[in-house]
Short mmCIF file of C-alpha atoms and ligand atoms in Angstrom, two decimals:
data_model
loop_
_atom_site.label_atom_id
_atom_site.label_comp_id
_atom_site.label_asym_id
_atom_site.label_seq_id
_atom_site.Cartn_x
_atom_site.Cartn_y
_atom_site.Cartn_z
CA UNK P 215 54.65 3.36 -65.88
CA UNK P 216 52.17 4.73 -67.31
CA UNK P 217 50.17 8.20 -66.61
CA UNK P 218 47.38 8.25 -63.52
CA UNK P 219 46.06 9.76 -60.88
CA UNK P 220 46.96 8.91 -57.22
CA UNK P 221 44.43 9.71 -54.71
CA UNK P 222 46.24 10.65 -51.50
CA UNK P 223 44.40 8.32 -49.07
CA UNK P 224 45.06 11.22 -45.78
CA UNK P 225 43.28 8.86 -43.53
CA UNK P 226 44.26 8.73 -39.57
CA UNK P 227 44.08 4.91 -39.58
CA UNK P 228 43.97 1.29 -41.69
CA UNK P 229 39.92 0.83 -40.85
CA UNK P 230 39.07 4.44 -42.40
CA UNK P 231 41.24 3.85 -45.32
CA UNK P 232 40.02 0.33 -46.12
CA UNK P 233 36.62 1.17 -45.42
CA UNK P 234 37.19 4.32 -48.21
CA UNK P 235 39.10 1.28 -50.77
CA UNK P 236 36.37 -1.16 -50.10
CA UNK P 237 33.62 1.12 -51.94
CA UNK P 238 35.37 0.80 -55.09
CA UNK P 239 34.27 -2.67 -57.03
CA UNK P 240 36.80 -5.73 -57.35
CA UNK P 241 39.08 -5.38 -59.72
CA UNK P 242 39.18 -0.94 -59.93
CA UNK P 243 42.69 -0.44 -58.29
CA UNK P 244 43.70 2.57 -57.79
CA UNK P 245 47.05 3.54 -57.46
CA UNK P 246 47.16 5.48 -53.81
CA UNK P 247 49.61 7.39 -51.69
CA UNK P 248 50.59 6.36 -48.02
CA UNK P 249 51.36 10.15 -46.12
CA UNK P 250 53.36 11.15 -42.80
CA UNK P 251 49.56 10.57 -40.97
CA UNK P 252 49.05 6.86 -41.95
CA UNK P 253 52.30 5.60 -42.09
CA UNK P 254 53.57 7.38 -38.74
CA UNK P 255 50.15 5.54 -37.50
CA UNK P 256 49.90 2.31 -39.00
CA UNK P 257 53.64 1.49 -40.31
CA UNK P 258 54.84 -0.49 -42.66
CA UNK P 259 51.80 -3.02 -42.53
CA UNK P 260 49.33 -0.73 -44.02
CA UNK P 261 52.04 -0.62 -47.85
CA UNK P 262 52.00 -4.41 -47.21
CA UNK P 263 48.44 -4.59 -46.53
CA UNK P 264 47.62 -2.25 -49.63
CA UNK P 265 50.41 -4.09 -52.32
CA UNK P 266 48.81 -7.19 -50.97
CA UNK P 267 45.06 -5.93 -52.58
CA UNK P 268 46.57 -5.09 -55.48
CA UNK P 269 47.39 -1.30 -55.19
CA UNK P 270 50.10 0.56 -56.45
CA UNK P 271 51.57 2.66 -53.38
CA UNK P 272 53.49 6.11 -54.17
CA UNK P 273 54.73 6.03 -50.16
CA UNK P 274 54.96 10.00 -49.41
CA UNK P 275 57.96 10.42 -46.70
CA UNK P 276 59.72 13.13 -47.94
CA UNK P 277 63.38 11.59 -46.49
CA UNK P 278 66.10 14.30 -45.85
CA UNK P 279 68.57 13.55 -43.89
CA UNK P 280 72.22 12.57 -43.63
CA UNK P 281 73.24 10.12 -46.83
CA UNK P 282 74.10 7.34 -44.81
CA UNK P 283 70.59 7.37 -43.24
CA UNK P 284 69.06 7.77 -46.36
CA UNK P 285 70.15 4.89 -48.34
CA UNK P 286 69.74 2.70 -45.03
CA UNK P 287 65.99 3.63 -44.75
CA UNK P 288 65.25 3.91 -48.23
CA UNK P 289 66.58 0.02 -48.01
CA UNK P 290 63.97 -0.80 -45.74
CA UNK P 291 61.11 0.93 -47.95
CA UNK P 292 62.41 -0.81 -51.07
CA UNK P 293 61.37 -4.03 -48.77
CA UNK P 294 57.67 -3.30 -48.97
CA UNK P 295 57.44 -3.19 -52.84
CA UNK P 296 56.67 0.67 -52.85
CA UNK P 297 56.20 1.37 -56.38
CA UNK P 298 57.10 5.55 -55.99
CA UNK P 299 58.22 6.89 -53.21
CA UNK P 300 60.13 10.35 -52.16
CA UNK P 301 63.00 12.21 -50.58
CA UNK P 302 63.78 16.26 -50.25
CA UNK P 303 66.05 17.39 -52.92
CA UNK P 304 67.53 20.00 -50.26
CA UNK P 305 69.10 17.18 -49.08
CA UNK P 306 71.97 17.47 -51.24
CA UNK P 307 72.60 15.63 -54.54
CA UNK P 308 74.91 13.30 -52.78
CA UNK P 309 72.06 12.34 -50.41
CA UNK P 310 69.65 11.86 -53.56
CA UNK P 311 72.55 9.47 -54.74
CA UNK P 312 72.66 7.43 -51.58
CA UNK P 313 69.00 7.24 -51.82
CA UNK P 314 68.32 5.78 -55.10
CA UNK P 315 70.86 2.94 -54.20
CA UNK P 316 69.16 2.17 -50.78
CA UNK P 317 66.06 1.90 -52.75
CA UNK P 318 67.43 -0.15 -55.67
CA UNK P 319 66.32 0.52 -59.59
CA UNK P 320 62.37 -0.95 -59.00
CA UNK P 321 60.70 1.72 -57.55
CA UNK P 322 60.43 5.17 -59.20
CA UNK P 323 62.76 7.91 -56.58
CA UNK P 324 61.24 11.59 -56.78
CA UNK P 325 61.96 14.39 -55.16
CA UNK P 326 60.20 17.64 -53.92
CA UNK P 327 62.03 20.66 -55.17
CA UNK P 328 60.17 23.73 -53.16
CA UNK P 329 57.04 22.70 -51.09
CA UNK P 330 53.91 24.32 -52.82
CA UNK P 331 53.30 25.53 -49.66
CA UNK P 332 56.83 27.91 -49.90
CA UNK P 333 56.45 31.11 -51.07
CA UNK P 334 59.59 32.67 -53.08
CA UNK P 335 59.53 35.70 -50.14
CA UNK P 336 59.68 33.08 -47.94
CA UNK P 337 62.27 30.85 -49.33
CA UNK P 338 64.55 34.22 -49.72
CA UNK P 339 64.56 35.88 -46.53
CA UNK P 340 64.02 33.02 -44.22
CA UNK P 341 65.96 30.10 -46.30
CA UNK P 342 68.48 32.14 -47.40
CA UNK P 343 67.97 31.25 -51.09
CA UNK P 344 69.16 34.08 -53.10
CA UNK P 345 66.84 33.29 -56.45
CA UNK P 346 63.35 33.39 -57.80
CA UNK P 347 61.18 30.39 -57.42
CA UNK P 348 61.19 28.98 -60.96
CA UNK P 349 64.99 29.36 -60.72
CA UNK P 350 65.19 27.66 -57.55
CA UNK P 351 62.86 25.34 -58.83
CA UNK P 352 65.19 24.40 -62.23
CA UNK P 353 68.00 24.01 -60.24
CA UNK P 354 66.80 21.84 -57.75
CA UNK P 355 65.19 19.42 -60.43
CA UNK P 356 68.74 19.12 -62.20
CA UNK P 357 70.09 18.11 -59.18
CA UNK P 358 67.46 15.18 -58.99
CA UNK P 359 68.15 14.18 -62.31
CA UNK P 360 71.74 14.22 -62.19
CA UNK P 361 71.76 12.24 -59.19
CA UNK P 362 69.59 9.34 -60.83
CA UNK P 363 66.34 10.23 -59.67
CA UNK P 364 62.80 9.66 -61.92
CA UNK P 365 61.51 13.00 -61.85
CA UNK P 366 59.80 15.60 -58.78
CA UNK P 367 56.82 16.81 -57.02
CA UNK P 368 56.13 19.53 -58.27
CA UNK P 369 52.81 22.15 -58.96
CA UNK P 370 51.31 21.81 -62.37
CA UNK P 371 51.87 24.78 -63.44
CA UNK P 372 55.79 23.86 -63.14
CA UNK P 373 55.34 20.84 -65.12
CA UNK P 374 56.73 23.03 -68.31
CA UNK P 375 59.65 24.67 -66.66
CA UNK P 376 60.33 20.84 -65.28
CA UNK P 377 60.72 19.02 -68.73
CA UNK P 378 62.73 21.96 -70.31
CA UNK P 379 64.92 21.67 -68.10
CA UNK P 380 64.69 17.80 -67.36
CA UNK P 381 63.54 16.17 -70.65
CA UNK P 382 60.25 15.00 -71.04
CA UNK P 383 60.77 11.70 -69.61
CA UNK P 384 61.75 13.20 -66.25
CA UNK P 385 58.58 12.29 -64.37
CA UNK P 386 56.20 15.79 -62.44
CA UNK P 387 53.92 14.05 -60.16
CA UNK P 388 51.45 17.58 -59.19
CA UNK P 389 48.82 17.94 -55.91
CA UNK P 390 47.10 20.46 -56.25
CA UNK P 391 44.11 19.40 -58.03
CA UNK P 392 40.34 20.22 -57.91
CA UNK P 393 37.60 19.61 -60.13
CA UNK P 394 36.07 23.22 -61.84
CA UNK P 395 33.50 23.29 -59.07
CA UNK P 396 34.56 22.31 -56.05
CA UNK P 397 36.54 23.83 -53.14
CA UNK P 398 39.92 25.04 -52.91
CA UNK P 399 40.33 24.08 -49.41
CA UNK P 400 43.77 24.81 -48.43
CA UNK P 401 45.08 24.54 -51.86
CA UNK P 402 46.38 27.88 -53.73
CA UNK P 403 48.08 27.50 -57.01
CA UNK P 404 45.49 24.82 -58.91
CA UNK P 405 44.56 23.18 -61.49
CA UNK P 406 41.79 20.83 -62.82
CA UNK P 407 42.81 17.57 -64.20
CA UNK P 408 42.06 18.40 -67.33
CA UNK P 409 44.79 21.35 -67.27
CA UNK P 410 47.20 19.02 -65.68
CA UNK P 411 46.98 16.96 -68.51
CA UNK P 412 47.87 19.97 -71.16
CA UNK P 413 50.60 21.45 -69.27
CA UNK P 414 52.05 17.56 -69.32
CA UNK P 415 52.22 16.38 -65.70
CA UNK P 416 52.78 12.20 -65.47
CA UNK P 417 50.66 11.38 -62.20
CA UNK P 418 48.02 13.79 -60.38
CA UNK P 419 48.09 13.30 -56.81
CA UNK P 420 43.93 14.15 -55.84
CA UNK P 421 42.62 13.95 -52.27
CA UNK P 422 39.70 15.45 -50.88
CA UNK P 423 37.79 15.97 -54.08
CA UNK P 424 37.86 11.93 -54.23
CA UNK P 425 38.12 10.92 -51.10
CA UNK P 426 35.33 13.49 -49.78
CA UNK P 427 32.89 13.16 -52.63
CA UNK P 428 29.59 11.75 -52.22
CA UNK P 429 30.40 8.97 -54.43
CA UNK P 430 34.09 8.58 -54.44
CA UNK P 431 34.37 5.49 -57.28
CA UNK P 432 32.53 8.23 -59.45
CA UNK P 433 34.75 11.32 -58.51
CA UNK P 434 38.00 8.92 -59.51
CA UNK P 435 36.63 8.30 -62.47
CA UNK P 436 35.86 11.36 -64.02
CA UNK P 437 39.20 12.65 -62.39
CA UNK P 438 40.72 9.66 -64.50
CA UNK P 439 38.44 10.11 -67.46
CA UNK P 440 40.04 14.10 -67.64
CA UNK P 441 43.46 14.06 -67.08
CA UNK P 442 44.12 10.62 -68.99
CA UNK P 443 41.84 11.92 -71.77
CA UNK P 444 39.49 8.56 -71.86
O1 LIG W 20 43.02 16.67 -50.57
P1 LIG W 20 43.99 17.51 -51.38
O2 LIG W 20 43.53 17.19 -53.00
O3 LIG W 20 44.54 18.80 -51.46
O4 LIG W 20 45.29 16.37 -51.09
C1 LIG W 20 46.91 16.60 -51.71
C2 LIG W 20 48.13 15.75 -51.74
O5 LIG W 20 49.32 16.11 -51.70
C3 LIG W 20 48.01 15.71 -49.96
O6 LIG W 20 48.01 14.53 -49.51
C4 LIG W 20 49.29 16.64 -49.82
O7 LIG W 20 50.12 16.60 -48.30
C5 LIG W 20 50.21 16.38 -50.61
N1 LIG W 20 50.98 17.04 -51.23
C6 LIG W 20 50.06 18.69 -51.73
N2 LIG W 20 51.20 19.17 -52.13
C7 LIG W 20 52.66 19.60 -52.15
C8 LIG W 20 53.26 18.03 -51.62
C9 LIG W 20 52.48 16.72 -51.40
O8 LIG W 20 49.12 19.11 -51.68
N3 LIG W 20 53.48 20.35 -52.56
#
């Protein structure tokens, strides 16, 4: 799948989501991300609706459970025709293998290594992971690769490390994107779309810089231009 910008549709429900997407001209079908908030509010129907409108969908549910449960849940999600979905690498290689089996070969499957909201200090003190953050991320990324996953979700700043240990074909999907002149909001380790391209991201996930923009279509186009080097 070619590199692209994924819009995080962090809306409370279907109506707001479709109102937002209706602003895009006919024929412009952005790749969208459905997260827990929207999925738990609207259920699988929202994914079917977006797919029927021609969008590619990243279903960001971050599964983490026993392998059998994850395998069966992924089989259900594969029936929705999602293009990309994810699990927590912390669920073990066995769980990720089960996810891969359940999802089948048609959709891309990626793993969260360490959430970007987790600091190294908390990871060591609360999770008792006795490693520095880059080592933990590299190790979890290797586990994801061993389990047959296509890549990981990570900070744009971690992309060179992930590519170094798992190869350039292993996907890096990166949130934490801001235009140089836009507010950081609650994100801390941020980069611009152009910098994410330089660092080697395959997909950037962009929420508020597009969804809260005065002109979301123009913001999305700018993002694509900067990230894809158009
Ligand atoms: O609005 P903003 O651009 O910050 O949205 C980023 C999106 O990426 C949100 O949907 C957020 O939940 C998601 N995300 C993230 N950091 C991660 C994983 C997912 O920001 N580590």
